[in-house]
Short mmCIF file of C-alpha atoms and ligand atoms in Angstrom, two decimals:
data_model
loop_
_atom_site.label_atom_id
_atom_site.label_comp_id
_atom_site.label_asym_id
_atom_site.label_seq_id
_atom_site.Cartn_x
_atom_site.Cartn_y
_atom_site.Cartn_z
CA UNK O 22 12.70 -19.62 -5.83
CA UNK O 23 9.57 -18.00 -6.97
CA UNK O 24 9.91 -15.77 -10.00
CA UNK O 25 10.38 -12.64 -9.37
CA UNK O 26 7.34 -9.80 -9.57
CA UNK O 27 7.50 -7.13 -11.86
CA UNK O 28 8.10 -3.74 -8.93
CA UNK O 29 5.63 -1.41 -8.94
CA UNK O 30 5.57 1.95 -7.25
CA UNK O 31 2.79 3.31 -5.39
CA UNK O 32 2.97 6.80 -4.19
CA UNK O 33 1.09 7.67 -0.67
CA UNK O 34 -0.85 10.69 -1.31
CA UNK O 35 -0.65 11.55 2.39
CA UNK O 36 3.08 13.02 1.70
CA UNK O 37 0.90 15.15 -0.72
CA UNK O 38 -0.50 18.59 -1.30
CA UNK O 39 -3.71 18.33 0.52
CA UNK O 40 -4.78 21.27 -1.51
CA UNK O 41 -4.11 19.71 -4.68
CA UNK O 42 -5.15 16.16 -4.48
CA UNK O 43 -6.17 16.01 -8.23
CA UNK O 44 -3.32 17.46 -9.96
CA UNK O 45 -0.89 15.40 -7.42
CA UNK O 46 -2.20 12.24 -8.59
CA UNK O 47 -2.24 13.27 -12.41
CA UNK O 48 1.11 14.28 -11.72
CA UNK O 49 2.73 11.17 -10.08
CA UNK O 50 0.93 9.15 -12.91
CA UNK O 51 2.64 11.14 -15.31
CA UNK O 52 5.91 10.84 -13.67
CA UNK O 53 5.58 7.30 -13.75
CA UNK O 54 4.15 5.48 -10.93
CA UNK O 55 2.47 2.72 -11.30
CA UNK O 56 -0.64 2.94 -8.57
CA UNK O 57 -1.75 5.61 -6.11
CA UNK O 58 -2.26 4.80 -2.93
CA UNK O 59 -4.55 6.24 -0.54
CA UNK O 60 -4.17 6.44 3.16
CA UNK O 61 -7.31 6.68 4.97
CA UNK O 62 -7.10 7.11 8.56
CA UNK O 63 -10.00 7.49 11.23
CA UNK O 64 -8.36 8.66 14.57
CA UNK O 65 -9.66 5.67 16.32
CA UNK O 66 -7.27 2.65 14.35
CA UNK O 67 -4.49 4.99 14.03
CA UNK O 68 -4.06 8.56 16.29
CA UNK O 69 -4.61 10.47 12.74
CA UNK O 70 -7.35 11.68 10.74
CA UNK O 71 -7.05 11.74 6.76
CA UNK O 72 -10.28 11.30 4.64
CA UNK O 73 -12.85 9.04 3.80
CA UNK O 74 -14.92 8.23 1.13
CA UNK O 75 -16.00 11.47 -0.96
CA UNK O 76 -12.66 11.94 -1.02
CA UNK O 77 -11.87 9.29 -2.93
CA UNK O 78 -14.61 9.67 -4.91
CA UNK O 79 -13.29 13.10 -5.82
CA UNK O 80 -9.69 11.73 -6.72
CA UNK O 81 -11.07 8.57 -8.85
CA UNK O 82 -10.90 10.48 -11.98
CA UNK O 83 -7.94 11.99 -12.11
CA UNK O 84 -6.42 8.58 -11.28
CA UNK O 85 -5.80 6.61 -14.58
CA UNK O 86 -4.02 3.40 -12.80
CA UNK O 87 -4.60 1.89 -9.76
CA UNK O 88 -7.00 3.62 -6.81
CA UNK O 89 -5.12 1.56 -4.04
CA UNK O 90 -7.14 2.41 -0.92
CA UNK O 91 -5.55 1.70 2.52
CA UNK O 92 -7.83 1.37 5.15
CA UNK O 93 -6.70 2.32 8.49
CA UNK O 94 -9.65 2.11 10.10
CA UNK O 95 -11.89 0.38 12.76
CA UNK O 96 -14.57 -0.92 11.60
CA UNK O 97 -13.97 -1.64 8.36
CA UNK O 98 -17.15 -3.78 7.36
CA UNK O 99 -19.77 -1.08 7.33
CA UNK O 100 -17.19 1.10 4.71
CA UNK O 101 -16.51 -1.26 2.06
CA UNK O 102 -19.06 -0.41 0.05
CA UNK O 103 -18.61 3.14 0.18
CA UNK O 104 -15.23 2.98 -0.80
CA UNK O 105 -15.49 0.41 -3.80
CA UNK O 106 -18.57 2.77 -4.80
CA UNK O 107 -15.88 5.40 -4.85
CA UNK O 108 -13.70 3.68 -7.42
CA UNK O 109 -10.92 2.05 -5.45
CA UNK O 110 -9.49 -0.71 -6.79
CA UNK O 111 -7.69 -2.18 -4.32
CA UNK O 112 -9.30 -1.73 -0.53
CA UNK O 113 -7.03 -2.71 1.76
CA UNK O 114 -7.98 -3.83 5.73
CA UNK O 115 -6.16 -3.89 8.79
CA UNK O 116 -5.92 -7.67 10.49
CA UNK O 117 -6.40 -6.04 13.37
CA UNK O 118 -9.01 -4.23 12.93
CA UNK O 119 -11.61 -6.35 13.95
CA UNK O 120 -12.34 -10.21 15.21
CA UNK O 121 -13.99 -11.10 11.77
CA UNK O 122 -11.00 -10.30 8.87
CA UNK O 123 -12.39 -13.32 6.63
CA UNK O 124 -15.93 -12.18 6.63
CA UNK O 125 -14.03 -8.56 6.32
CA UNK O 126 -11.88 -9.87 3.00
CA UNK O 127 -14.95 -11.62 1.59
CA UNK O 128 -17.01 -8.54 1.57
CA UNK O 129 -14.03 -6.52 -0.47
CA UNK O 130 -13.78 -9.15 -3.06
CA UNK O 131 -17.73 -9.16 -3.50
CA UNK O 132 -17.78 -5.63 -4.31
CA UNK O 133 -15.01 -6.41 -7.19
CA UNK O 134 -11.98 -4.82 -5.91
CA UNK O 135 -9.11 -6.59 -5.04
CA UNK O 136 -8.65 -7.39 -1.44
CA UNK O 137 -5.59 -6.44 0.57
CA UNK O 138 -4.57 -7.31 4.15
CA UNK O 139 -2.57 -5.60 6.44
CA UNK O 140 -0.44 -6.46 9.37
CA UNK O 141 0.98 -3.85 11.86
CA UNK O 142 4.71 -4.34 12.68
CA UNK O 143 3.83 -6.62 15.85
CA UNK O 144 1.48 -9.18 13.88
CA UNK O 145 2.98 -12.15 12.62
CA UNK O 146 1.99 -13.56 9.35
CA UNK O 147 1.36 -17.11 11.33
CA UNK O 148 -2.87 -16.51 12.19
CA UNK O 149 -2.86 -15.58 7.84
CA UNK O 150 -2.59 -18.81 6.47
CA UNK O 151 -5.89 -19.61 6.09
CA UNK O 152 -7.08 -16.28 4.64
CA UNK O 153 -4.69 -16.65 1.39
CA UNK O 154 -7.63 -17.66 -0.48
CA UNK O 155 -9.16 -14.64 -0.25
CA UNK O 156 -6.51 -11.96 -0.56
CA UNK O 157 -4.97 -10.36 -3.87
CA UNK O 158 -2.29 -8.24 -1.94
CA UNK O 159 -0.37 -8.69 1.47
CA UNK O 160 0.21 -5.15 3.27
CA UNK O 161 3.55 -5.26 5.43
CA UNK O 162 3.83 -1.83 7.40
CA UNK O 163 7.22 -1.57 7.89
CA UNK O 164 6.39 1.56 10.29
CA UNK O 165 3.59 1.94 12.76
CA UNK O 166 0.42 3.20 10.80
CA UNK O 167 -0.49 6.72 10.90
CA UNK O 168 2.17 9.15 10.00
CA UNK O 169 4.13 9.53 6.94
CA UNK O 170 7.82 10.23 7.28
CA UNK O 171 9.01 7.45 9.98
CA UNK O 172 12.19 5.72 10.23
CA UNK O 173 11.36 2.13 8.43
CA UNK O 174 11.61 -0.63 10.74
CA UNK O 175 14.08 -3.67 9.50
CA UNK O 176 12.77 -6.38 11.73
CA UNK O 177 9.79 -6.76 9.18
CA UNK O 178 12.60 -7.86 6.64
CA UNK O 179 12.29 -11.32 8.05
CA UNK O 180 8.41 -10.88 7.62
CA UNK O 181 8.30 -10.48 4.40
CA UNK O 182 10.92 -13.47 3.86
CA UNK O 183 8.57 -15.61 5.19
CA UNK O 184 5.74 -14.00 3.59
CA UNK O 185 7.14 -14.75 0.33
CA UNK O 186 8.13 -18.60 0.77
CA UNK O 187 4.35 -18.97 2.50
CA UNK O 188 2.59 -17.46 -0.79
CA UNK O 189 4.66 -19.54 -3.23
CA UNK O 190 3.20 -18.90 -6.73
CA UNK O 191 0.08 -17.81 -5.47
CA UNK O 192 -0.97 -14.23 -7.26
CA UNK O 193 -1.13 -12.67 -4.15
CA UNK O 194 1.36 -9.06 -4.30
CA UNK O 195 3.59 -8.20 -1.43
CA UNK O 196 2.99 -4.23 -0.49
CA UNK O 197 4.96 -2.48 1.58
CA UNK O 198 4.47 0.47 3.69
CA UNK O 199 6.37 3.10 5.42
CA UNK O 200 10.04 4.03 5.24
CA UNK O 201 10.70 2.90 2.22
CA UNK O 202 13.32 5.22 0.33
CA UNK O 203 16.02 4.33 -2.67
CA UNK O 204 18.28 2.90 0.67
CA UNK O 205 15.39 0.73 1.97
CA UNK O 206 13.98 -0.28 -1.73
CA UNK O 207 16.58 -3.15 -2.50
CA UNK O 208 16.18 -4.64 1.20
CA UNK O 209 12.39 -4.90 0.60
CA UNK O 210 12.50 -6.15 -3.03
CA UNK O 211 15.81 -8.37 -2.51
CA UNK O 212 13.38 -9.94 0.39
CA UNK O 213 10.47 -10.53 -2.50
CA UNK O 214 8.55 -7.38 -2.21
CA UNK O 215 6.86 -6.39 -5.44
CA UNK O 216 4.38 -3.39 -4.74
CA UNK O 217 6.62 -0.80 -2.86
CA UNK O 218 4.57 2.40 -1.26
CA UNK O 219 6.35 5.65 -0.86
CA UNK O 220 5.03 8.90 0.72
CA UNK O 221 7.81 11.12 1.55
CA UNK O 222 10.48 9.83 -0.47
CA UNK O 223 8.33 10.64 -3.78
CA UNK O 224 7.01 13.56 -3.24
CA UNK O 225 9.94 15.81 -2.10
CA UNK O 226 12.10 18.11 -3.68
CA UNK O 227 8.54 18.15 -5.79
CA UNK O 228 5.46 20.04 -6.50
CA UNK O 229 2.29 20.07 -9.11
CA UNK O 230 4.46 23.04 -10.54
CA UNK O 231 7.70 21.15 -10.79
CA UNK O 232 6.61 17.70 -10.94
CA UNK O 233 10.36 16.45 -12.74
CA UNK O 234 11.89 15.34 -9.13
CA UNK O 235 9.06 13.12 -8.40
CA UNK O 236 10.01 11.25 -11.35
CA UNK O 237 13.74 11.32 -10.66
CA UNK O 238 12.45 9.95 -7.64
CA UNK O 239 10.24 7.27 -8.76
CA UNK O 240 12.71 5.85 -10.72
CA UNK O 241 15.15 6.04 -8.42
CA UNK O 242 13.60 4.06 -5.80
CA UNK O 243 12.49 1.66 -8.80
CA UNK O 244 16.46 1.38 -10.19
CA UNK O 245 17.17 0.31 -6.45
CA UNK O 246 14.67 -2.48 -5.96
CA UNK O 247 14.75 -3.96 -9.60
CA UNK O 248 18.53 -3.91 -9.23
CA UNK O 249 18.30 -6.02 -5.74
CA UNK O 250 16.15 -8.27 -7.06
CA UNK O 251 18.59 -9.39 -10.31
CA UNK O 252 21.25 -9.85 -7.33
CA UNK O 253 18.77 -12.62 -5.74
C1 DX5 E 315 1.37 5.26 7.16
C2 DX5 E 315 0.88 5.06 5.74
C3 DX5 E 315 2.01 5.04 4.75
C4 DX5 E 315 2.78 6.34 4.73
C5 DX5 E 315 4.05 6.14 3.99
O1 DX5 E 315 0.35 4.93 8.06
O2 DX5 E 315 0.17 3.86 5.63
O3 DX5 E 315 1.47 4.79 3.45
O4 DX5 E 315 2.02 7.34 4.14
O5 DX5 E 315 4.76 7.35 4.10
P1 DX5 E 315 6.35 7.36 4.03
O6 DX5 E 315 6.69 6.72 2.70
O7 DX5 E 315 6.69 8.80 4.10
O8 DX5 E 315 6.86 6.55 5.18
ZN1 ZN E 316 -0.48 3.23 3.52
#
């Protein structure tokens, strides 16, 4: 059994103030996450529109961690640049997002973020197996892209199972995205999860004014996976 990955917790600024973006992410740092990430969505991928690039740029500095940018977009290729010029750290693409995803996954990496890949809740992790090589971090949405605050789907459980025993000891993170709450935390992390994103479930019962309950919540959710994974 592979040893077990240290959790992180990654925050989706789309359950955030919009109005705020700057003092949300200092505040989630301070709370105790351990990246940001950052949905960017361009209406034609997903049926929502976020922001792109300058707005990243814009958050960069008030991020001291991890810029963790996920791409929900089509096509990726001719945005890479702009958003590793931006500061993310991590750029993240969609699988399906295009017919070229290793040309796609070589261009991240030779900007010097990390690369990411993504797979939608129908995509199986069988056509991935050759582009291990060049990915850093494994996105499993565990709700269809494009809206925060959806029920998480548990068919993707078996996913990640199999996502886990394919990677091995390879340094390649497990993400995933959507749903996931202090219930669904020790499902995703008991099934070898290590990067966990959460939108809704950190953010509420919060504000940049009373920033306390998004690190009750952080820890919460963390408390839950960790404590899955020692029951492994
Ligand atoms: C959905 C995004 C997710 C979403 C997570 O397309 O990729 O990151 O913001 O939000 P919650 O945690 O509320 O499901
Ligand atoms: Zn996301």
């Amino acid at each position: 059994m592979p040893q077990a990955r240290a959790i992180k917790i990654a925050p989706s600024i789309l359950a955030s103030d919009f109005a705020n973006f700057g003092a949300e992410c200092r505040a989630i740092e301070d709370q105790g996450c351990d990246w940001v990430h950052v949905d960017v969505m361009d209406g034609h991928f997903v049926p929502n529109i976020t922001f792109g690039p300058a707005t990243c740029a814009a958050i960069r500095p008030h991020i001291k961690t991890v810029m963790d940018v996920h791409l929900m977009i089509a096509p990726v290729d001719p945005y890479i640049d702009a958003f590793a010029q931006a500061g993310a750290d991590v750029i993240t693409a969609h699988l399906e997002a295009g017919p070229h995803i290793h040309r796609t996954l070589q261009a991240i990496r030779a900007t010097g973020a990390k690369a990411g890949l993504a797979l939608n809740p129908g995509s199986g992790i069988d056509s991935i197996a050759h582009l291990l090589d060049l990915t850093d971090l494994i996105c499993v949405m565990t709700v269809n892209p494009g809206f925060g605050g959806q029920k998480f789907i548990h068919s993707q459980l078996d996913k990640i199972r199999a996502l886990r025993a394919m990677i091995g000891d390879r340094p390649i993170h497990i993400q995933v995205d959507g749903g996931v709450t202090v219930e669904t935390a020790p499902l995703v992390s008991a099934a070898g999860a290590d990067v966990l994103v959460a939108g809704s479930a950190v953010f509420k019962g919060g504000s940049v004014d009373h920033p306390a309950a998004y690190g009750d919540n952080i820890a919460a959710i963390r408390a839950a996976a960790v404590a899955a994974q020692r029951n492994i």
